[in-house]
Coordinates of C-alpha atoms in Angstrom, one line a residue:
X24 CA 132.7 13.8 87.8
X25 CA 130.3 11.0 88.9
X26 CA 132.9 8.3 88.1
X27 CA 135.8 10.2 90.0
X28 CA 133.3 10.8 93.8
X29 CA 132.4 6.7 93.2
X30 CA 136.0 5.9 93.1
X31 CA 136.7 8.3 96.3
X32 CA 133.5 6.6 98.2
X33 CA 134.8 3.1 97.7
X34 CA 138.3 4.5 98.4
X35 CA 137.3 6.0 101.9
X36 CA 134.6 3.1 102.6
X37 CA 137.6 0.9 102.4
X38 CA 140.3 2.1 104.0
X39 CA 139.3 0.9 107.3
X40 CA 138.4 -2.9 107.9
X41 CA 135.8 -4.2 110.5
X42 CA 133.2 -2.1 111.0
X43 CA 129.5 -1.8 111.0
X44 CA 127.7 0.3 108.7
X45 CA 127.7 2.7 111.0
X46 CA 131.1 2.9 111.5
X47 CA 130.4 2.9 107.7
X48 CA 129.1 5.9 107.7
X49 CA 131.0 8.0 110.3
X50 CA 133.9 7.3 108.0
X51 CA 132.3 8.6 104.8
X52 CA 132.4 12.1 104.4
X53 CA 129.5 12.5 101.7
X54 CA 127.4 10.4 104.4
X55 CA 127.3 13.1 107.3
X56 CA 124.0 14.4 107.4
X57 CA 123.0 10.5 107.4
X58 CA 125.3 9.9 110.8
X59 CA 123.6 13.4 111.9
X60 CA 120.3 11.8 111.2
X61 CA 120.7 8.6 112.8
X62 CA 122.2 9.6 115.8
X63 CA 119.1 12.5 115.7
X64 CA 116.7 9.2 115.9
X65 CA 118.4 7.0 118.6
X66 CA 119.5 4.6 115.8
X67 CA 123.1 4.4 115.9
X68 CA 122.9 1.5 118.3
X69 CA 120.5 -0.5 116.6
X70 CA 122.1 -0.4 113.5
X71 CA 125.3 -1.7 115.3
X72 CA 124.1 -4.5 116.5
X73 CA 124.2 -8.0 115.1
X74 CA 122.1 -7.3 112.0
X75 CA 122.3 -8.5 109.7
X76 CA 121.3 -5.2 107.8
X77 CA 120.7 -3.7 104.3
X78 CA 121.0 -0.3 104.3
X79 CA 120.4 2.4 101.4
X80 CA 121.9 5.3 101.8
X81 CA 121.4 8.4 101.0
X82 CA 124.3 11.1 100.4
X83 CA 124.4 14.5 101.5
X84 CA 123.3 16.0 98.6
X85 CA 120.3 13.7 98.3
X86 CA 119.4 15.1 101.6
X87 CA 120.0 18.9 100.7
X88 CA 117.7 17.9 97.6
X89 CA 114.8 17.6 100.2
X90 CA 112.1 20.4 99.8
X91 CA 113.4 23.2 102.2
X92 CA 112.6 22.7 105.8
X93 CA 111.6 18.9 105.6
X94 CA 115.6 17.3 106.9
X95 CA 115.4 20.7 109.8
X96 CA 112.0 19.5 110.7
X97 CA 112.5 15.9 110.5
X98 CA 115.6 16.9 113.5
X99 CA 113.1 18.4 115.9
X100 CA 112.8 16.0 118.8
X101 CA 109.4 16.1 119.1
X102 CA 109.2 14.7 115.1
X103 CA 111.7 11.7 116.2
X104 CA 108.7 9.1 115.2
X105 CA 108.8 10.4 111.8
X106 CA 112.4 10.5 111.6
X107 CA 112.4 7.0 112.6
X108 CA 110.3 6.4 110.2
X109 CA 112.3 7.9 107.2
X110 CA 115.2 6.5 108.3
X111 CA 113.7 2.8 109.0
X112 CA 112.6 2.9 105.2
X113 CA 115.9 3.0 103.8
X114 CA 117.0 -0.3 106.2
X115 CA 115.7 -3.8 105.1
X116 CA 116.4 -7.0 107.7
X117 CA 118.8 -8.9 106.1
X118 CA 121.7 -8.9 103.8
X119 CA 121.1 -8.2 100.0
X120 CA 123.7 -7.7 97.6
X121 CA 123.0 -6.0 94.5
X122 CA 123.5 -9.4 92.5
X123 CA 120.1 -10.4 94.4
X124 CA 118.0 -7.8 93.4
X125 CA 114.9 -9.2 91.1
X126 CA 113.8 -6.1 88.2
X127 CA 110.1 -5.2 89.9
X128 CA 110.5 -6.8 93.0
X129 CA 108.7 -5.3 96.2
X130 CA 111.0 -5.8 99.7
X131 CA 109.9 -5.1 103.1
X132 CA 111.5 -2.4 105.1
X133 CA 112.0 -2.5 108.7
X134 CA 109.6 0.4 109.0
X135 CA 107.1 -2.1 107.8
X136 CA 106.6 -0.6 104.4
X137 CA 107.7 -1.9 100.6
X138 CA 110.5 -0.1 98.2
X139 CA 110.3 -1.1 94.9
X140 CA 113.4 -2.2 93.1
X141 CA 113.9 -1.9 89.4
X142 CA 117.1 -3.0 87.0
X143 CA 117.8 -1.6 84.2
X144 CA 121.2 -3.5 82.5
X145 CA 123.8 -1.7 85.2
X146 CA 121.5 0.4 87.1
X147 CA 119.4 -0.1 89.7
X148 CA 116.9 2.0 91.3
X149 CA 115.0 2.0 94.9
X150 CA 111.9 3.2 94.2
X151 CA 113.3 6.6 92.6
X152 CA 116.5 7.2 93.8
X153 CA 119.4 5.7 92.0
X154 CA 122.2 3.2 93.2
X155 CA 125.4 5.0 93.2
X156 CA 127.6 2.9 94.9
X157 CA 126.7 -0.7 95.3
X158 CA 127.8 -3.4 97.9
X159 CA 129.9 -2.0 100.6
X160 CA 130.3 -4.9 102.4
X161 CA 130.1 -4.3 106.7
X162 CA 130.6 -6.5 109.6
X163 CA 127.0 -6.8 110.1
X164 CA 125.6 -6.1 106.5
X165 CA 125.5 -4.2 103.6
X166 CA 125.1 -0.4 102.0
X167 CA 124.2 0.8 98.7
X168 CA 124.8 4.6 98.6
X169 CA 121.8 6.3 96.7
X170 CA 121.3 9.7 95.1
X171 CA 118.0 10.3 96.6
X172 CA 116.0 10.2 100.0
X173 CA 113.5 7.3 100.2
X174 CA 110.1 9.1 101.6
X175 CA 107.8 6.2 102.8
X176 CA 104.3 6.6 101.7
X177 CA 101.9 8.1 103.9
X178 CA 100.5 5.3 106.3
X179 CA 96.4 5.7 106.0
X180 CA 94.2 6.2 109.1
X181 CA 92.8 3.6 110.4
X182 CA 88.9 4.5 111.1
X183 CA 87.9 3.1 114.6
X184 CA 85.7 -0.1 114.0
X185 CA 83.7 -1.7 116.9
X186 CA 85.3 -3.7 120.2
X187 CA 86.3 -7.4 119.3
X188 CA 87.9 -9.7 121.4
X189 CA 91.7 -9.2 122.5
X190 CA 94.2 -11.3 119.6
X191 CA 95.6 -14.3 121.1
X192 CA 98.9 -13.8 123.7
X193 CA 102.3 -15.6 123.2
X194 CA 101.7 -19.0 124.7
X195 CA 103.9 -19.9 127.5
X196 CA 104.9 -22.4 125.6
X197 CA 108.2 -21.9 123.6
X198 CA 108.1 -23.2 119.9
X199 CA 109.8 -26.5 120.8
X200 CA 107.7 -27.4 123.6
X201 CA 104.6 -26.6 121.7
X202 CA 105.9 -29.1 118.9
X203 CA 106.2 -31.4 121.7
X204 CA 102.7 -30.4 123.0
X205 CA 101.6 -31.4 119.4
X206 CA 101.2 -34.9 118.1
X207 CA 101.3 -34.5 114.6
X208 CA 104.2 -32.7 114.7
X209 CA 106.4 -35.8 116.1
X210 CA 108.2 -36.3 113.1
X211 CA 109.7 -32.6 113.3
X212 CA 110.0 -33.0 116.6
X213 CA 112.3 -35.8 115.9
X214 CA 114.0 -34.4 113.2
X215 CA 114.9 -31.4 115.2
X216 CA 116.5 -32.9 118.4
X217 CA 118.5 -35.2 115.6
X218 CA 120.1 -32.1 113.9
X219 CA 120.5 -29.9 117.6
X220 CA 118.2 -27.7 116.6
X221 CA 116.3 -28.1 120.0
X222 CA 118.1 -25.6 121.8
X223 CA 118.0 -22.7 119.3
X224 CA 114.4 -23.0 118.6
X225 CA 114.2 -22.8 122.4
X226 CA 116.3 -19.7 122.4
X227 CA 114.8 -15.9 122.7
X228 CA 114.3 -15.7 118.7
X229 CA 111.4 -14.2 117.7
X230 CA 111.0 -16.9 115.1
X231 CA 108.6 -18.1 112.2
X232 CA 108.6 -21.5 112.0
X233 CA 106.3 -23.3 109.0
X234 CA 106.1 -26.6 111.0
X235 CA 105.7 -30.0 108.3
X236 CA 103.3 -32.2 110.1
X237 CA 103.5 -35.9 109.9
X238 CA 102.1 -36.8 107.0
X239 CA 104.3 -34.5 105.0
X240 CA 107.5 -36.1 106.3
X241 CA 105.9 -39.7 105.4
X242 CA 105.1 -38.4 101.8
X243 CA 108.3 -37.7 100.9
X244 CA 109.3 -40.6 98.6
X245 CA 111.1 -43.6 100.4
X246 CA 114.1 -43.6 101.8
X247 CA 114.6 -40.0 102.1
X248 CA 113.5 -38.8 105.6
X249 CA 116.2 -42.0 106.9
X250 CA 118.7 -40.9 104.8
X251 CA 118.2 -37.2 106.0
X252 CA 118.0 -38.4 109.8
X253 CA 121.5 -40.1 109.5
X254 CA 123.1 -36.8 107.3
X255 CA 123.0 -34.5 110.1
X256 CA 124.5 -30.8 107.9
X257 CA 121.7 -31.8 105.7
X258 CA 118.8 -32.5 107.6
X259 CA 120.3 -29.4 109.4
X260 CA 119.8 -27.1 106.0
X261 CA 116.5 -28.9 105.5
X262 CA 115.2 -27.8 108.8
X263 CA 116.4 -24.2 108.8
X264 CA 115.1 -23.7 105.5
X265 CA 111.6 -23.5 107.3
X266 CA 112.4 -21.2 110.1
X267 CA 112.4 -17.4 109.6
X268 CA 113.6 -14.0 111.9
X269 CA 110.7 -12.4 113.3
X270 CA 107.1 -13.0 114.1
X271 CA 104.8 -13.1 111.0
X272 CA 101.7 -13.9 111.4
X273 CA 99.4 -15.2 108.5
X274 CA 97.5 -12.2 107.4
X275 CA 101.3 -10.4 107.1
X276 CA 102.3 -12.8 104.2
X277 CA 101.7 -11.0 100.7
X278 CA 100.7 -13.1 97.7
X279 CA 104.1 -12.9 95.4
X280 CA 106.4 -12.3 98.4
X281 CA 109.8 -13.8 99.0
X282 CA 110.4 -14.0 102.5
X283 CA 114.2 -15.5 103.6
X284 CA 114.8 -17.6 106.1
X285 CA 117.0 -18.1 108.4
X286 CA 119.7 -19.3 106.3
X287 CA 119.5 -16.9 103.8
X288 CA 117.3 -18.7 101.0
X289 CA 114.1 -17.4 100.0
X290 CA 110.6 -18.9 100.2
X291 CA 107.9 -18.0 97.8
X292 CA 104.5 -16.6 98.7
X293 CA 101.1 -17.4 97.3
X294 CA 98.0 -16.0 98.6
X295 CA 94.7 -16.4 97.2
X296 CA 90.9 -17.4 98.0
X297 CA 92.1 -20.9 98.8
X298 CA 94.3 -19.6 101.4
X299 CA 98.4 -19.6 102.1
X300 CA 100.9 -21.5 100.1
X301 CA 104.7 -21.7 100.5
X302 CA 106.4 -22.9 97.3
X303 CA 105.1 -26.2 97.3
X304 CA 103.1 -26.7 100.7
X305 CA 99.8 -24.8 101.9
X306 CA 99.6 -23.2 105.7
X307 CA 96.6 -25.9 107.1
X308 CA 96.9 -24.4 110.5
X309 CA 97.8 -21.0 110.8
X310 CA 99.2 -18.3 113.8
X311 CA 99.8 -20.7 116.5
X312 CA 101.2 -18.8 119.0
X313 CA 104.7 -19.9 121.1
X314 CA 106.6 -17.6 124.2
X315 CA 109.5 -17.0 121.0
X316 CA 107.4 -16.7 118.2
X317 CA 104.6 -18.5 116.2
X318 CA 104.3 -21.2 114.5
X319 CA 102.5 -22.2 110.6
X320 CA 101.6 -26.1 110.4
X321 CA 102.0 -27.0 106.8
X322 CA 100.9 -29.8 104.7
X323 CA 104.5 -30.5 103.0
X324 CA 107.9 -30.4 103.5
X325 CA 109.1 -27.4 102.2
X326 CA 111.1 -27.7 98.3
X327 CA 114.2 -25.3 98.3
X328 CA 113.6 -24.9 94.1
X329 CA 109.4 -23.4 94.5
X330 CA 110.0 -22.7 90.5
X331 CA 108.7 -19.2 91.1
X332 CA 105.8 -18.4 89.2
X333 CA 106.2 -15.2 87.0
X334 CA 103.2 -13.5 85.5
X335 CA 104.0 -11.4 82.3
X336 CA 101.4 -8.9 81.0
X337 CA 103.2 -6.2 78.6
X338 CA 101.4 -3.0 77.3
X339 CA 102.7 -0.7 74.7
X340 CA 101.6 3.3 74.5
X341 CA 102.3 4.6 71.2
X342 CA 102.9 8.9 71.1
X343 CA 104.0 10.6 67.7
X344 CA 102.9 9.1 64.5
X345 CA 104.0 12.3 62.3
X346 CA 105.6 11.3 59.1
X347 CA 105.4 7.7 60.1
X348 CA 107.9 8.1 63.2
X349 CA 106.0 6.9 66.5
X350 CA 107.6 6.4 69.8
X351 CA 107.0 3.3 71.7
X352 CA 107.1 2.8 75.9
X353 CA 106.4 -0.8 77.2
X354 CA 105.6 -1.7 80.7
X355 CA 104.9 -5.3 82.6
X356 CA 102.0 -5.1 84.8
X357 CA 102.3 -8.9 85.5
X358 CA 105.1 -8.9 88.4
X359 CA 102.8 -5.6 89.7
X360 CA 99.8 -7.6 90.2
X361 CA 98.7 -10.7 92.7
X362 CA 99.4 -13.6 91.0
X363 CA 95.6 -15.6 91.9
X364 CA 94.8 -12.8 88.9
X365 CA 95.8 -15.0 86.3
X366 CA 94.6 -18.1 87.1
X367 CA 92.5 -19.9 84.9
X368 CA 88.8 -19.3 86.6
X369 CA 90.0 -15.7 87.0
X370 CA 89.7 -14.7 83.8
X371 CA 86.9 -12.4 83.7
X372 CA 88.2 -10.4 86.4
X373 CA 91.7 -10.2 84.3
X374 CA 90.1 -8.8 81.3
X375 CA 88.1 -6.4 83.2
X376 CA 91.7 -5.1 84.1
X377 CA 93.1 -5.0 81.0
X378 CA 89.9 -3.5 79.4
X379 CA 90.2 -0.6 82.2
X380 CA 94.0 0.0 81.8
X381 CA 94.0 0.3 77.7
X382 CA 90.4 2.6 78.3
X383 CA 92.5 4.5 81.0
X384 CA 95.3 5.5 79.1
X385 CA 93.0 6.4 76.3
X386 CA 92.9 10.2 77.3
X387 CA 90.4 12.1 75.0
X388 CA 89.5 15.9 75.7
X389 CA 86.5 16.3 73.6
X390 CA 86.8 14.2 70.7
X391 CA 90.7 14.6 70.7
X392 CA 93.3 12.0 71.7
X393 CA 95.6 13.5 75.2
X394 CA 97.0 10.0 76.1
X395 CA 99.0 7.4 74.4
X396 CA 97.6 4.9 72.4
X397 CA 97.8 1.9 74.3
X398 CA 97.4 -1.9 73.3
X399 CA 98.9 -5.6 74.9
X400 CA 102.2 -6.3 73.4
X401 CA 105.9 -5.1 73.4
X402 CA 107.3 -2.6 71.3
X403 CA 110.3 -5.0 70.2
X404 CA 109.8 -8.8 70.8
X405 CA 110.1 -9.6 67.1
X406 CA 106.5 -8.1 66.4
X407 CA 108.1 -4.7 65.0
X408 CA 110.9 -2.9 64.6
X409 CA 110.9 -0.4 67.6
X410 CA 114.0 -1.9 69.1
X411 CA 116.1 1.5 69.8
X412 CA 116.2 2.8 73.3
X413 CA 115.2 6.5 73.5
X414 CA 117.0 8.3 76.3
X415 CA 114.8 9.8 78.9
X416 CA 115.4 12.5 81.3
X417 CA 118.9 12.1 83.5
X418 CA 119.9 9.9 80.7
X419 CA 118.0 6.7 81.0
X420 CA 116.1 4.9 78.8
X421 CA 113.1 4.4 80.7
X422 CA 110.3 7.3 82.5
X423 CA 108.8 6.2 86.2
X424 CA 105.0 6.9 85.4
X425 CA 102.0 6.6 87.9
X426 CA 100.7 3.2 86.9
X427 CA 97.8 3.5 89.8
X428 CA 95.9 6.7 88.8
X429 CA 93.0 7.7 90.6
X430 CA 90.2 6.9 87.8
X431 CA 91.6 3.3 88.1
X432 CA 92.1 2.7 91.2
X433 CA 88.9 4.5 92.5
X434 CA 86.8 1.9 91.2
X435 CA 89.0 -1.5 92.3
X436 CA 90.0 0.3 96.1
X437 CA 86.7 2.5 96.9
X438 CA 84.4 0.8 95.4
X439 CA 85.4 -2.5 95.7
X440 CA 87.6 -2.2 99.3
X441 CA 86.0 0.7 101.3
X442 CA 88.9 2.3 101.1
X443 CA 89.8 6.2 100.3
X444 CA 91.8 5.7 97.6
X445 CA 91.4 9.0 96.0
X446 CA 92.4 10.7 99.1
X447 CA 95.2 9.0 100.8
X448 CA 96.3 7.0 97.5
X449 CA 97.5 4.3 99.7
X450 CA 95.7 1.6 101.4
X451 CA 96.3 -1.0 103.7
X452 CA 97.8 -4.7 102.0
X453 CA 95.1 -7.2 102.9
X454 CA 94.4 -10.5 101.4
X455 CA 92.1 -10.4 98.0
X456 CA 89.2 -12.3 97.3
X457 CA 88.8 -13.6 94.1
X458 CA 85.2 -15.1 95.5
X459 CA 83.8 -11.5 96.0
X460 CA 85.8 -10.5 93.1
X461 CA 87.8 -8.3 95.3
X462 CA 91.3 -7.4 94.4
X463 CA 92.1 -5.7 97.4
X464 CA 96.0 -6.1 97.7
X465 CA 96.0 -3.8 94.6
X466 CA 95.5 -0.9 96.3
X467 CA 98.1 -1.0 99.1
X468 CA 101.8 -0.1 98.2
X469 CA 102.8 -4.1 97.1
X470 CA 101.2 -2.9 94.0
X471 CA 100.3 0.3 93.5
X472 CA 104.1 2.5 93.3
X473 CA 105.3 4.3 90.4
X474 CA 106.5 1.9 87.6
X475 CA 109.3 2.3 85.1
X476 CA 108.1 2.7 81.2
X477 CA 111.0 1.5 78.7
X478 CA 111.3 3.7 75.7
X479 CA 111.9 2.8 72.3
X480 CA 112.1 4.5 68.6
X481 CA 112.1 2.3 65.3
X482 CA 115.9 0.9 64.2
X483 CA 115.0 2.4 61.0
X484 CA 115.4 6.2 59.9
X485 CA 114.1 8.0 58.0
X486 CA 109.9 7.9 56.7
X487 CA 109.4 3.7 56.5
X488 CA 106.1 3.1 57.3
X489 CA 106.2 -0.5 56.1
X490 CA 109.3 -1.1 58.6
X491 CA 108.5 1.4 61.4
X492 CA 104.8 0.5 61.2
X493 CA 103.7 1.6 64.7
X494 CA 100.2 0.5 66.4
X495 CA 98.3 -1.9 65.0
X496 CA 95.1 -1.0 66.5
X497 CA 93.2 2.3 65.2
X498 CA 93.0 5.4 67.8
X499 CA 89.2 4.1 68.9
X500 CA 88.4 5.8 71.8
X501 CA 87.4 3.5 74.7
X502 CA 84.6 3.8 77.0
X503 CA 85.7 3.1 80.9
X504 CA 84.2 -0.1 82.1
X505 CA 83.9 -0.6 85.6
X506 CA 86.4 -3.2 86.9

């Protein structure tokens, strides 16, 4: 059944060449009530413009899945900002193909807030709604059709605070003439009239440009900046590859984030108490304000291969145990956290997390075990033999848990971040501070959305215990320390 209304998407979606995805759309039968939506929320034009655009979209039966009255309600005019909203979430900025999607990674929506993507062998899921139909290729993008409506999570108010002074205005300066304005940033400015770049960085943009200064153009080793200056496509590539769509200021970049440039590559994000990195170079002057954008002095010339750093930290929950049969779920928390968390003179504050996520799990009721028991490790991995996926609910081998319960969070968010955790279960993303031993970024949605668990049973049948051996701590029961 699922197989044969695939096959008639891709059939319809194809049948006519040269169009947008919202031409897309309108074509698609099963996509109605999204053309309804989007033309209910003023957004039919946008999304025909230039783009380029990734768009997830969600079928008419994901939207008659809806509680009842949330899609009529959402049409009302006077609810068009949170139709926009809705809508907005399912739309990222740029062009990404299935083939591109990182297992765990977090991707900012045009409506400003992150969907979670997680792959499973062939199947990939945005946040919780399933990829159905991958990579319909448009004139201006691309659309995954999903079996589920992407709800954004609920923004959290913003208390009033007192009167500061007005953020800096654009300077009337554009982003070339400020480089011109700026002698340490000769070199670039040089570089950039040599590759014709000077008239598109003088162009409307917005743009993002993370500006080398002189000295990182002099340390690159010998030779190279000459050769680059008389090898115009790539000193052209070079250049680009430090420019981005949009304005985005400093306090917008997200430790772990990949942000693309203009080319389509990808630069890696580090954030942490010794400020903003990107792949190899560090932000030394930050938010400098142009008439088309802003610009980011850095200490480096940007390396297209950043190596990017990937944390692991895997925990197992044990259930079961009767007659020596225990099931086994495994999650990594590693791509879920900030990566200044693991380095080396964070340790203390890395322990105190995993000490409160095994005593978390750790569910007594009286003097009776509720939860799983939990411990650091895999469930396969060569350590046992629990190597046999279990099939969840809707036929997948994994279960989407709440990884960021309240008793957790309360204590690194409210406690820690003034911020109402227990209530609106979101908070804003702002940078951590591993000085103050404050973790903020944990608690904003980056972090904190649900989280696949794999399942697993042994390979074995049958009563083994010395095979299918299960945990290989005792069910102690943990007292909650305070993180």
């Amino acid at each position: 059944m699922f197989k044969s209304v695939a096959l008639f998407v891709i059939a319809t979606l194809c049948t006519v060449q040269a169009q947008t995805v919202v031409d897309l759309a309108i074509a698609t039968p099963t996509l109605s009530t999204l053309v309804t939506a989007l033309k209910a929320g003023g957004l039919v034009k946008t999304l025909s413009g230039p783009g380029p655009f990734t768009v997830f979209a969600p079928t008419n039966d994901a939207f008659d899945a809806l509680p009842p009255g949330v899609l009529a309600k959402l049409l009302i005019p006077a609810n068009n900002a949170s139709l926009v909203d809705v809508l907005t979430y399912h739309v990222l900025g740029a062009k990404v193909e299935s083939r591109q999607f990182l297992d765990g990674e977090q991707l900012r929506t045009l409506e400003s807030q992150y969907i979670t993507i997680r792959v499973a062998g062939k199947n990939i899921l945005i946040n919780t709604a399933k990829v159905t139909t991958a990579d319909v290729q448009a004139t201006n993008g691309v659309v995954h059709i999903i079996d589920a409506v992407l709800l954004p999570p609920a923004a959290p108010p913003t208390p009033p605070g007192p009167p500061g002074p007005s953020p800096p205005g654009p300077s009337p300066q554009n982003i070339v003439e400020l480089a011109q304005a700026t002698p340490s940033l000769s070199t670039l400015v040089t570089a950039l009239s040599a590759a014709s770049l000077v008239k598109t960085l003088e162009g409307p943009g917005p743009f993002t440009v993370f500006a080398p200064n002189n000295d990182a153009f002099a340390n690159l080793p010998d030779g190279v900046l000459a050769m680059l200056l008389k090898n115009i496509p790539e000193l052209a590539d070079l250049l680009t590859f430090h420019v981005v769509s949009g304005r985005i200021a400093a306090a917008d970049i997200l430790d772990g984030e990949r942000i693309e440039t203009v080319e389509g590559k990808y630069i890696m994000a580090t954030v942490n108490s010794q400020g903003v990195f990107l792949n190899n170079a560090k932000v030394i002057t930050a938010d400098v304000n142009a008439s088309n954008g802003v610009v980011h002095i850095i200490d480096a010339v940007l390396n297209e291969d950043p190596s990017p750093r990937t944390n692991h930290l895997w925990f197992r929950g044990w259930t079961g145990g009767g007659a020596g049969r225990y099931e086994c779920g495994e999650v990594d928390a590693g791509p879920r956290m900030p990566n200044s968390l693991f380095d080396p003179e964070n340790k203390v504050a890395l322990d105190r997390y995993i000490n409160v996520t095994l005593s978390l799990w750790q569910i007594y009721i009286g003097n009776i075990r509720r939860g799983p028991l939990m411990e650091l490790g895999r469930c396969g991995n060569g350590e046992n033999n629990y190597t046999t996926p279990k099939t969840a609910g809707g036929g997948v081998p994994y279960e989407l848990v709440n990884w960021a319960p309240v008793p957790l969070m309360k204590g690194i968010c409210q406690e820690k971040c003034n911020c109402d955790f227990e209530n609106i279960r979101s908070c804003p993303d702002v940078p951590d501070d591993p000085a103050a031993e404050e973790w903020c970024s944990l608690c904003g949605p980056k972090f904190n959305a649900n989280i696949n668990i794999y399942l697993f049973v042994c390979k074995k049948s049958g009563y083994q215990p010395e095979v299918c051996a299960g945990p290989k701590l005792p069910p102690t029961k943990y007292e909650m320390p305070t993180f």
